[in-house]
PDB file of N, CA and C in Angstrom:
ATOM      1  N   MET A 220       0.828  -1.185   0.000  1.00  0.00           N
ATOM      2  CA  MET A 220       0.000   0.000   0.000  1.00  0.00           C
ATOM      3  C   MET A 220       0.879   1.259   0.000  1.00  0.00           C
ATOM      4  N   PHE A 221       1.850   1.327   0.875  1.00  0.00           N
ATOM      5  CA  PHE A 221       2.735   2.480   0.932  1.00  0.00           C
ATOM      6  C   PHE A 221       3.996   2.131   0.161  1.00  0.00           C
ATOM      7  N   ARG A 222       4.347   2.908  -0.821  1.00  0.00           N
ATOM      8  CA  ARG A 222       5.440   2.573  -1.731  1.00  0.00           C
ATOM      9  C   ARG A 222       6.813   2.669  -1.073  1.00  0.00           C
ATOM     10  N   PHE A 223       6.962   3.509  -0.100  1.00  0.00           N
ATOM     11  CA  PHE A 223       8.266   3.753   0.516  1.00  0.00           C
ATOM     12  C   PHE A 223       8.403   2.938   1.796  1.00  0.00           C
ATOM     13  N   ASP A 224       9.632   2.510   2.080  1.00  0.00           N
ATOM     14  CA  ASP A 224       9.898   1.672   3.252  1.00  0.00           C
ATOM     15  C   ASP A 224       9.848   2.462   4.551  1.00  0.00           C
ATOM     16  N   SER A 225      10.231   3.731   4.507  1.00  0.00           N
ATOM     17  CA  SER A 225      10.252   4.546   5.713  1.00  0.00           C
ATOM     18  C   SER A 225       9.936   5.991   5.344  1.00  0.00           C
ATOM     19  N   PHE A 226       9.765   6.780   6.369  1.00  0.00           N
ATOM     20  CA  PHE A 226       9.486   8.195   6.148  1.00  0.00           C
ATOM     21  C   PHE A 226      10.688   8.884   5.506  1.00  0.00           C
ATOM     22  N   GLN A 227      11.890   8.462   5.873  1.00  0.00           N
ATOM     23  CA  GLN A 227      13.105   9.021   5.276  1.00  0.00           C
ATOM     24  C   GLN A 227      13.134   8.749   3.777  1.00  0.00           C
ATOM     25  N   HIS A 228      12.783   7.544   3.364  1.00  0.00           N
ATOM     26  CA  HIS A 228      12.724   7.228   1.934  1.00  0.00           C
ATOM     27  C   HIS A 228      11.634   8.045   1.241  1.00  0.00           C
ATOM     28  N   PHE A 229      10.555   8.284   1.963  1.00  0.00           N
ATOM     29  CA  PHE A 229       9.481   9.114   1.411  1.00  0.00           C
ATOM     30  C   PHE A 229       9.985  10.528   1.138  1.00  0.00           C
ATOM     31  N   LEU A 230      10.737  11.094   2.078  1.00  0.00           N
ATOM     32  CA  LEU A 230      11.266  12.445   1.891  1.00  0.00           C
ATOM     33  C   LEU A 230      12.296  12.496   0.771  1.00  0.00           C
ATOM     34  N   GLN A 231      13.095  11.443   0.628  1.00  0.00           N
ATOM     35  CA  GLN A 231      14.123  11.421  -0.412  1.00  0.00           C
ATOM     36  C   GLN A 231      13.552  11.088  -1.787  1.00  0.00           C
ATOM     37  N   MET A 232      12.468  10.336  -1.833  1.00  0.00           N
ATOM     38  CA  MET A 232      11.787   9.956  -3.079  1.00  0.00           C
ATOM     39  C   MET A 232      12.764   9.453  -4.143  1.00  0.00           C
ATOM     40  N   ASP A 233      13.524   8.452  -3.782  1.00  0.00           N
ATOM     41  CA  ASP A 233      14.473   7.812  -4.704  1.00  0.00           C
ATOM     42  C   ASP A 233      15.421   8.813  -5.358  1.00  0.00           C
ATOM     43  N   GLY A 234      15.870   9.817  -4.611  1.00  0.00           N
ATOM     44  CA  GLY A 234      16.812  10.792  -5.131  1.00  0.00           C
ATOM     45  C   GLY A 234      16.170  12.011  -5.763  1.00  0.00           C
ATOM     46  N   HIS A 235      14.855  12.015  -5.893  1.00  0.00           N
ATOM     47  CA  HIS A 235      14.154  13.137  -6.523  1.00  0.00           C
ATOM     48  C   HIS A 235      13.487  14.057  -5.502  1.00  0.00           C
ATOM     49  N   GLY A 236      13.678  13.779  -4.232  1.00  0.00           N
ATOM     50  CA  GLY A 236      13.006  14.531  -3.177  1.00  0.00           C
ATOM     51  C   GLY A 236      13.282  16.023  -3.208  1.00  0.00           C
ATOM     52  N   ALA A 237      14.514  16.402  -3.486  1.00  0.00           N
ATOM     53  CA  ALA A 237      14.852  17.834  -3.505  1.00  0.00           C
ATOM     54  C   ALA A 237      14.043  18.569  -4.563  1.00  0.00           C
ATOM     55  N   TYR A 238      13.871  17.961  -5.707  1.00  0.00           N
ATOM     56  CA  TYR A 238      13.107  18.594  -6.788  1.00  0.00           C
ATOM     57  C   TYR A 238      11.611  18.624  -6.465  1.00  0.00           C
ATOM     58  N   VAL A 239      11.123  17.507  -5.948  1.00  0.00           N
ATOM     59  CA  VAL A 239       9.687  17.418  -5.640  1.00  0.00           C
ATOM     60  C   VAL A 239       9.313  18.397  -4.537  1.00  0.00           C
ATOM     61  N   TRP A 240      10.077  18.384  -3.438  1.00  0.00           N
ATOM     62  CA  TRP A 240       9.725  19.234  -2.308  1.00  0.00           C
ATOM     63  C   TRP A 240       9.964  20.708  -2.600  1.00  0.00           C
ATOM     64  N   SER A 241      10.977  21.018  -3.410  1.00  0.00           N
ATOM     65  CA  SER A 241      11.167  22.424  -3.786  1.00  0.00           C
ATOM     66  C   SER A 241      10.028  22.894  -4.688  1.00  0.00           C
ATOM     67  N   ALA A 242       9.511  22.011  -5.536  1.00  0.00           N
ATOM     68  CA  ALA A 242       8.363  22.379  -6.372  1.00  0.00           C
ATOM     69  C   ALA A 242       7.130  22.635  -5.506  1.00  0.00           C
ATOM     70  N   TYR A 243       6.915  21.786  -4.497  1.00  0.00           N
ATOM     71  CA  TYR A 243       5.799  22.015  -3.579  1.00  0.00           C
ATOM     72  C   TYR A 243       5.978  23.337  -2.832  1.00  0.00           C
ATOM     73  N   LEU A 244       7.187  23.613  -2.377  1.00  0.00           N
ATOM     74  CA  LEU A 244       7.451  24.851  -1.645  1.00  0.00           C
ATOM     75  C   LEU A 244       7.193  26.074  -2.515  1.00  0.00           C
ATOM     76  N   ILE A 245       7.669  26.041  -3.740  1.00  0.00           N
ATOM     77  CA  ILE A 245       7.448  27.169  -4.653  1.00  0.00           C
ATOM     78  C   ILE A 245       5.959  27.355  -4.915  1.00  0.00           C
ATOM     79  N   ALA A 246       5.239  26.263  -5.130  1.00  0.00           N
ATOM     80  CA  ALA A 246       3.797  26.354  -5.382  1.00  0.00           C
ATOM     81  C   ALA A 246       3.065  26.949  -4.182  1.00  0.00           C
ATOM     82  N   ILE A 247       3.432  26.528  -2.986  1.00  0.00           N
ATOM     83  CA  ILE A 247       2.787  27.055  -1.777  1.00  0.00           C
ATOM     84  C   ILE A 247       3.097  28.538  -1.605  1.00  0.00           C
ATOM     85  N   LEU A 248       4.349  28.933  -1.861  1.00  0.00           N
ATOM     86  CA  LEU A 248       4.709  30.350  -1.746  1.00  0.00           C
ATOM     87  C   LEU A 248       3.959  31.207  -2.757  1.00  0.00           C
ATOM     88  N   VAL A 249       3.816  30.717  -3.976  1.00  0.00           N
ATOM     89  CA  VAL A 249       3.083  31.470  -5.002  1.00  0.00           C
ATOM     90  C   VAL A 249       1.618  31.608  -4.611  1.00  0.00           C
ATOM     91  N   MET A 250       1.012  30.517  -4.139  1.00  0.00           N
ATOM     92  CA  MET A 250      -0.398  30.597  -3.734  1.00  0.00           C
ATOM     93  C   MET A 250      -0.584  31.536  -2.549  1.00  0.00           C
ATOM     94  N   ALA A 251       0.349  31.518  -1.599  1.00  0.00           N
ATOM     95  CA  ALA A 251       0.263  32.439  -0.461  1.00  0.00           C
ATOM     96  C   ALA A 251       0.383  33.878  -0.940  1.00  0.00           C
ATOM     97  N   TRP A 252       1.294  34.140  -1.882  1.00  0.00           N
ATOM     98  CA  TRP A 252       1.455  35.490  -2.422  1.00  0.00           C
ATOM     99  C   TRP A 252       0.181  35.938  -3.132  1.00  0.00           C
ATOM    100  N   LEU A 253      -0.474  35.026  -3.842  1.00  0.00           N
ATOM    101  CA  LEU A 253      -1.705  35.373  -4.552  1.00  0.00           C
ATOM    102  C   LEU A 253      -2.841  35.712  -3.592  1.00  0.00           C
ATOM    103  N   VAL A 254      -2.771  35.220  -2.379  1.00  0.00           N
ATOM    104  CA  VAL A 254      -3.781  35.550  -1.370  1.00  0.00           C
ATOM    105  C   VAL A 254      -3.417  36.853  -0.657  1.00  0.00           C
ATOM    106  N   VAL A 255      -2.155  37.019  -0.297  1.00  0.00           N
ATOM    107  CA  VAL A 255      -1.721  38.148   0.527  1.00  0.00           C
ATOM    108  C   VAL A 255      -1.580  39.434  -0.282  1.00  0.00           C
ATOM    109  N   SER A 256      -1.117  39.341  -1.493  1.00  0.00           N
ATOM    110  CA  SER A 256      -0.868  40.524  -2.317  1.00  0.00           C
ATOM    111  C   SER A 256      -2.101  41.415  -2.485  1.00  0.00           C
ATOM    112  N   PRO A 257      -3.272  40.874  -2.821  1.00  0.00           N
ATOM    113  CA  PRO A 257      -4.448  41.745  -2.936  1.00  0.00           C
ATOM    114  C   PRO A 257      -4.838  42.403  -1.609  1.00  0.00           C
ATOM    115  N   LEU A 258      -4.563  41.730  -0.502  1.00  0.00           N
ATOM    116  CA  LEU A 258      -4.884  42.325   0.797  1.00  0.00           C
ATOM    117  C   LEU A 258      -4.021  43.554   1.057  1.00  0.00           C
ATOM    118  N   PHE A 259      -2.726  43.466   0.726  1.00  0.00           N
ATOM    119  CA  PHE A 259      -1.852  44.629   0.872  1.00  0.00           C
ATOM    120  C   PHE A 259      -2.276  45.748  -0.065  1.00  0.00           C
ATOM    121  N   ARG A 260      -2.625  45.394  -1.277  1.00  0.00           N
ATOM    122  CA  ARG A 260      -3.046  46.412  -2.244  1.00  0.00           C
ATOM    123  C   ARG A 260      -4.334  47.088  -1.779  1.00  0.00           C
ATOM    124  N   GLN A 261      -5.272  46.303  -1.265  1.00  0.00           N
ATOM    125  CA  GLN A 261      -6.524  46.867  -0.776  1.00  0.00           C
ATOM    126  C   GLN A 261      -6.253  47.853   0.359  1.00  0.00           C
ATOM    127  N   SER A 262      -5.329  47.521   1.225  1.00  0.00           N
ATOM    128  CA  SER A 262      -4.975  48.413   2.324  1.00  0.00           C
ATOM    129  C   SER A 262      -4.411  49.729   1.797  1.00  0.00           C
ATOM    130  N   ARG A 263      -3.520  49.659   0.806  1.00  0.00           N
ATOM    131  CA  ARG A 263      -2.947  50.886   0.232  1.00  0.00           C
ATOM    132  C   ARG A 263      -4.017  51.721  -0.459  1.00  0.00           C
ATOM    133  N   VAL A 264      -4.948  51.082  -1.152  1.00  0.00           N
ATOM    134  CA  VAL A 264      -6.011  51.818  -1.841  1.00  0.00           C
ATOM    135  C   VAL A 264      -6.912  52.504  -0.821  1.00  0.00           C
ATOM    136  N   ARG A 265      -7.249  51.806   0.254  1.00  0.00           N
ATOM    137  CA  ARG A 265      -8.084  52.418   1.297  1.00  0.00           C
ATOM    138  C   ARG A 265      -7.390  53.630   1.916  1.00  0.00           C
ATOM    139  N   GLN A 266      -6.099  53.527   2.162  1.00  0.00           N
ATOM    140  CA  GLN A 266      -5.357  54.660   2.720  1.00  0.00           C
ATOM    141  C   GLN A 266      -5.355  55.836   1.752  1.00  0.00           C
ATOM    142  N   ALA A 267      -5.192  55.563   0.467  1.00  0.00           N
ATOM    143  CA  ALA A 267      -5.186  56.636  -0.534  1.00  0.00           C
ATOM    144  C   ALA A 267      -6.552  57.302  -0.612  1.00  0.00           C
ATOM    145  N   VAL A 268      -7.617  56.520  -0.559  1.00  0.00           N
ATOM    146  CA  VAL A 268      -8.970  57.082  -0.610  1.00  0.00           C
ATOM    147  C   VAL A 268      -9.230  57.922   0.636  1.00  0.00           C
ATOM    148  N   THR A 269      -8.797  57.444   1.784  1.00  0.00           N
ATOM    149  CA  THR A 269      -8.977  58.200   3.027  1.00  0.00           C
ATOM    150  C   THR A 269      -8.236  59.533   2.962  1.00  0.00           C
ATOM    151  N   ARG A 270      -6.995  59.522   2.464  1.00  0.00           N
ATOM    152  CA  ARG A 270      -6.241  60.775   2.315  1.00  0.00           C
ATOM    153  C   ARG A 270      -6.955  61.732   1.374  1.00  0.00           C
ATOM    154  N   GLU A 271      -7.444  61.223   0.266  1.00  0.00           N
ATOM    155  CA  GLU A 271      -8.128  62.070  -0.715  1.00  0.00           C
ATOM    156  C   GLU A 271      -9.405  62.662  -0.125  1.00  0.00           C
ATOM    157  N   LEU A 272     -10.149  61.876   0.637  1.00  0.00           N
ATOM    158  CA  LEU A 272     -11.364  62.394   1.276  1.00  0.00           C
ATOM    159  C   LEU A 272     -11.027  63.487   2.289  1.00  0.00           C
ATOM    160  N   ARG A 273      -9.948  63.294   3.040  1.00  0.00           N
ATOM    161  CA  ARG A 273      -9.540  64.326   4.003  1.00  0.00           C
ATOM    162  C   ARG A 273      -9.140  65.612   3.295  1.00  0.00           C
ATOM    163  N   ARG A 274      -8.403  65.484   2.190  1.00  0.00           N
ATOM    164  CA  ARG A 274      -8.016  66.677   1.423  1.00  0.00           C
ATOM    165  C   ARG A 274      -9.247  67.394   0.884  1.00  0.00           C
ATOM    166  N   GLU A 275     -10.172  66.628   0.335  1.00  0.00           N
ATOM    167  CA  GLU A 275     -11.383  67.223  -0.240  1.00  0.00           C
ATOM    168  C   GLU A 275     -12.213  67.898   0.845  1.00  0.00           C
ATOM    169  N   THR A 276     -12.336  67.261   1.998  1.00  0.00           N
ATOM    170  CA  THR A 276     -13.086  67.852   3.106  1.00  0.00           C
ATOM    171  C   THR A 276     -12.416  69.143   3.572  1.00  0.00           C
ATOM    172  N   ALA A 277     -11.096  69.128   3.697  1.00  0.00           N
ATOM    173  CA  ALA A 277     -10.370  70.333   4.113  1.00  0.00           C
ATOM    174  C   ALA A 277     -10.514  71.432   3.072  1.00  0.00           C
ATOM    175  N   ARG A 278     -10.469  71.072   1.798  1.00  0.00           N
ATOM    176  CA  ARG A 278     -10.608  72.058   0.724  1.00  0.00           C
ATOM    177  C   ARG A 278     -12.003  72.687   0.762  1.00  0.00           C
ATOM    178  N   GLN A 279     -13.032  71.877   0.956  1.00  0.00           N
ATOM    179  CA  GLN A 279     -14.398  72.405   1.017  1.00  0.00           C
ATOM    180  C   GLN A 279     -14.583  73.271   2.256  1.00  0.00           C
ATOM    181  N   HIS A 280     -13.982  72.844   3.353  1.00  0.00           N
ATOM    182  CA  HIS A 280     -14.100  73.605   4.590  1.00  0.00           C
ATOM    183  C   HIS A 280     -13.409  74.968   4.458  1.00  0.00           C
ATOM    184  N   SER A 281     -12.224  74.986   3.861  1.00  0.00           N
ATOM    185  CA  SER A 281     -11.511  76.259   3.700  1.00  0.00           C
ATOM    186  C   SER A 281     -12.211  77.145   2.671  1.00  0.00           C
ATOM    187  N   ALA A 282     -12.825  76.558   1.656  1.00  0.00           N
ATOM    188  CA  ALA A 282     -13.565  77.353   0.670  1.00  0.00           C
ATOM    189  C   ALA A 282     -14.818  77.946   1.308  1.00  0.00           C
ATOM    190  N   GLY A 283     -15.440  77.221   2.221  1.00  0.00           N
ATOM    191  CA  GLY A 283     -16.620  77.727   2.919  1.00  0.00           C
ATOM    192  C   GLY A 283     -16.276  78.879   3.838  1.00  0.00           C
ATOM    193  N   GLU A 284     -15.148  78.821   4.503  1.00  0.00           N
ATOM    194  CA  GLU A 284     -14.723  79.910   5.384  1.00  0.00           C
ATOM    195  C   GLU A 284     -14.303  81.127   4.574  1.00  0.00           C
ATOM    196  N   ALA A 285     -13.703  80.920   3.425  1.00  0.00           N
ATOM    197  CA  ALA A 285     -13.285  82.040   2.578  1.00  0.00           C
ATOM    198  C   ALA A 285     -14.509  82.772   2.031  1.00  0.00           C
ATOM    199  N   GLY A 286     -15.588  82.085   1.793  1.00  0.00           N
ATOM    200  CA  GLY A 286     -16.803  82.708   1.280  1.00  0.00           C
ATOM    201  C   GLY A 286     -17.512  83.539   2.329  1.00  0.00           C
ATOM    202  N   LYS A 287     -17.279  83.264   3.613  1.00  0.00           N
ATOM    203  CA  LYS A 287     -17.930  84.001   4.695  1.00  0.00           C
ATOM    204  C   LYS A 287     -17.296  85.366   4.900  1.00  0.00           C
ATOM    205  N   GLU A 288     -16.056  85.510   4.505  1.00  0.00           N
ATOM    206  CA  GLU A 288     -15.346  86.769   4.771  1.00  0.00           C
ATOM    207  C   GLU A 288     -15.656  87.826   3.791  1.00  0.00           C
TER     208      GLU A 288
END
């Protein structure tokens, strides 16, 4: 049922273990990046929108005070 004699043989995979496990590692890192990257981008976009809203609010507020004088 289990092709390998021991867990050590499973990790080595008849001499191909380094290639197999590095491929798994690269795939996992890429998938993690595909999940995390949009979250970082969303955070930066939210910060930019918040800054723009603050600028616009300050601009409207200063324009309103200038009109009163």
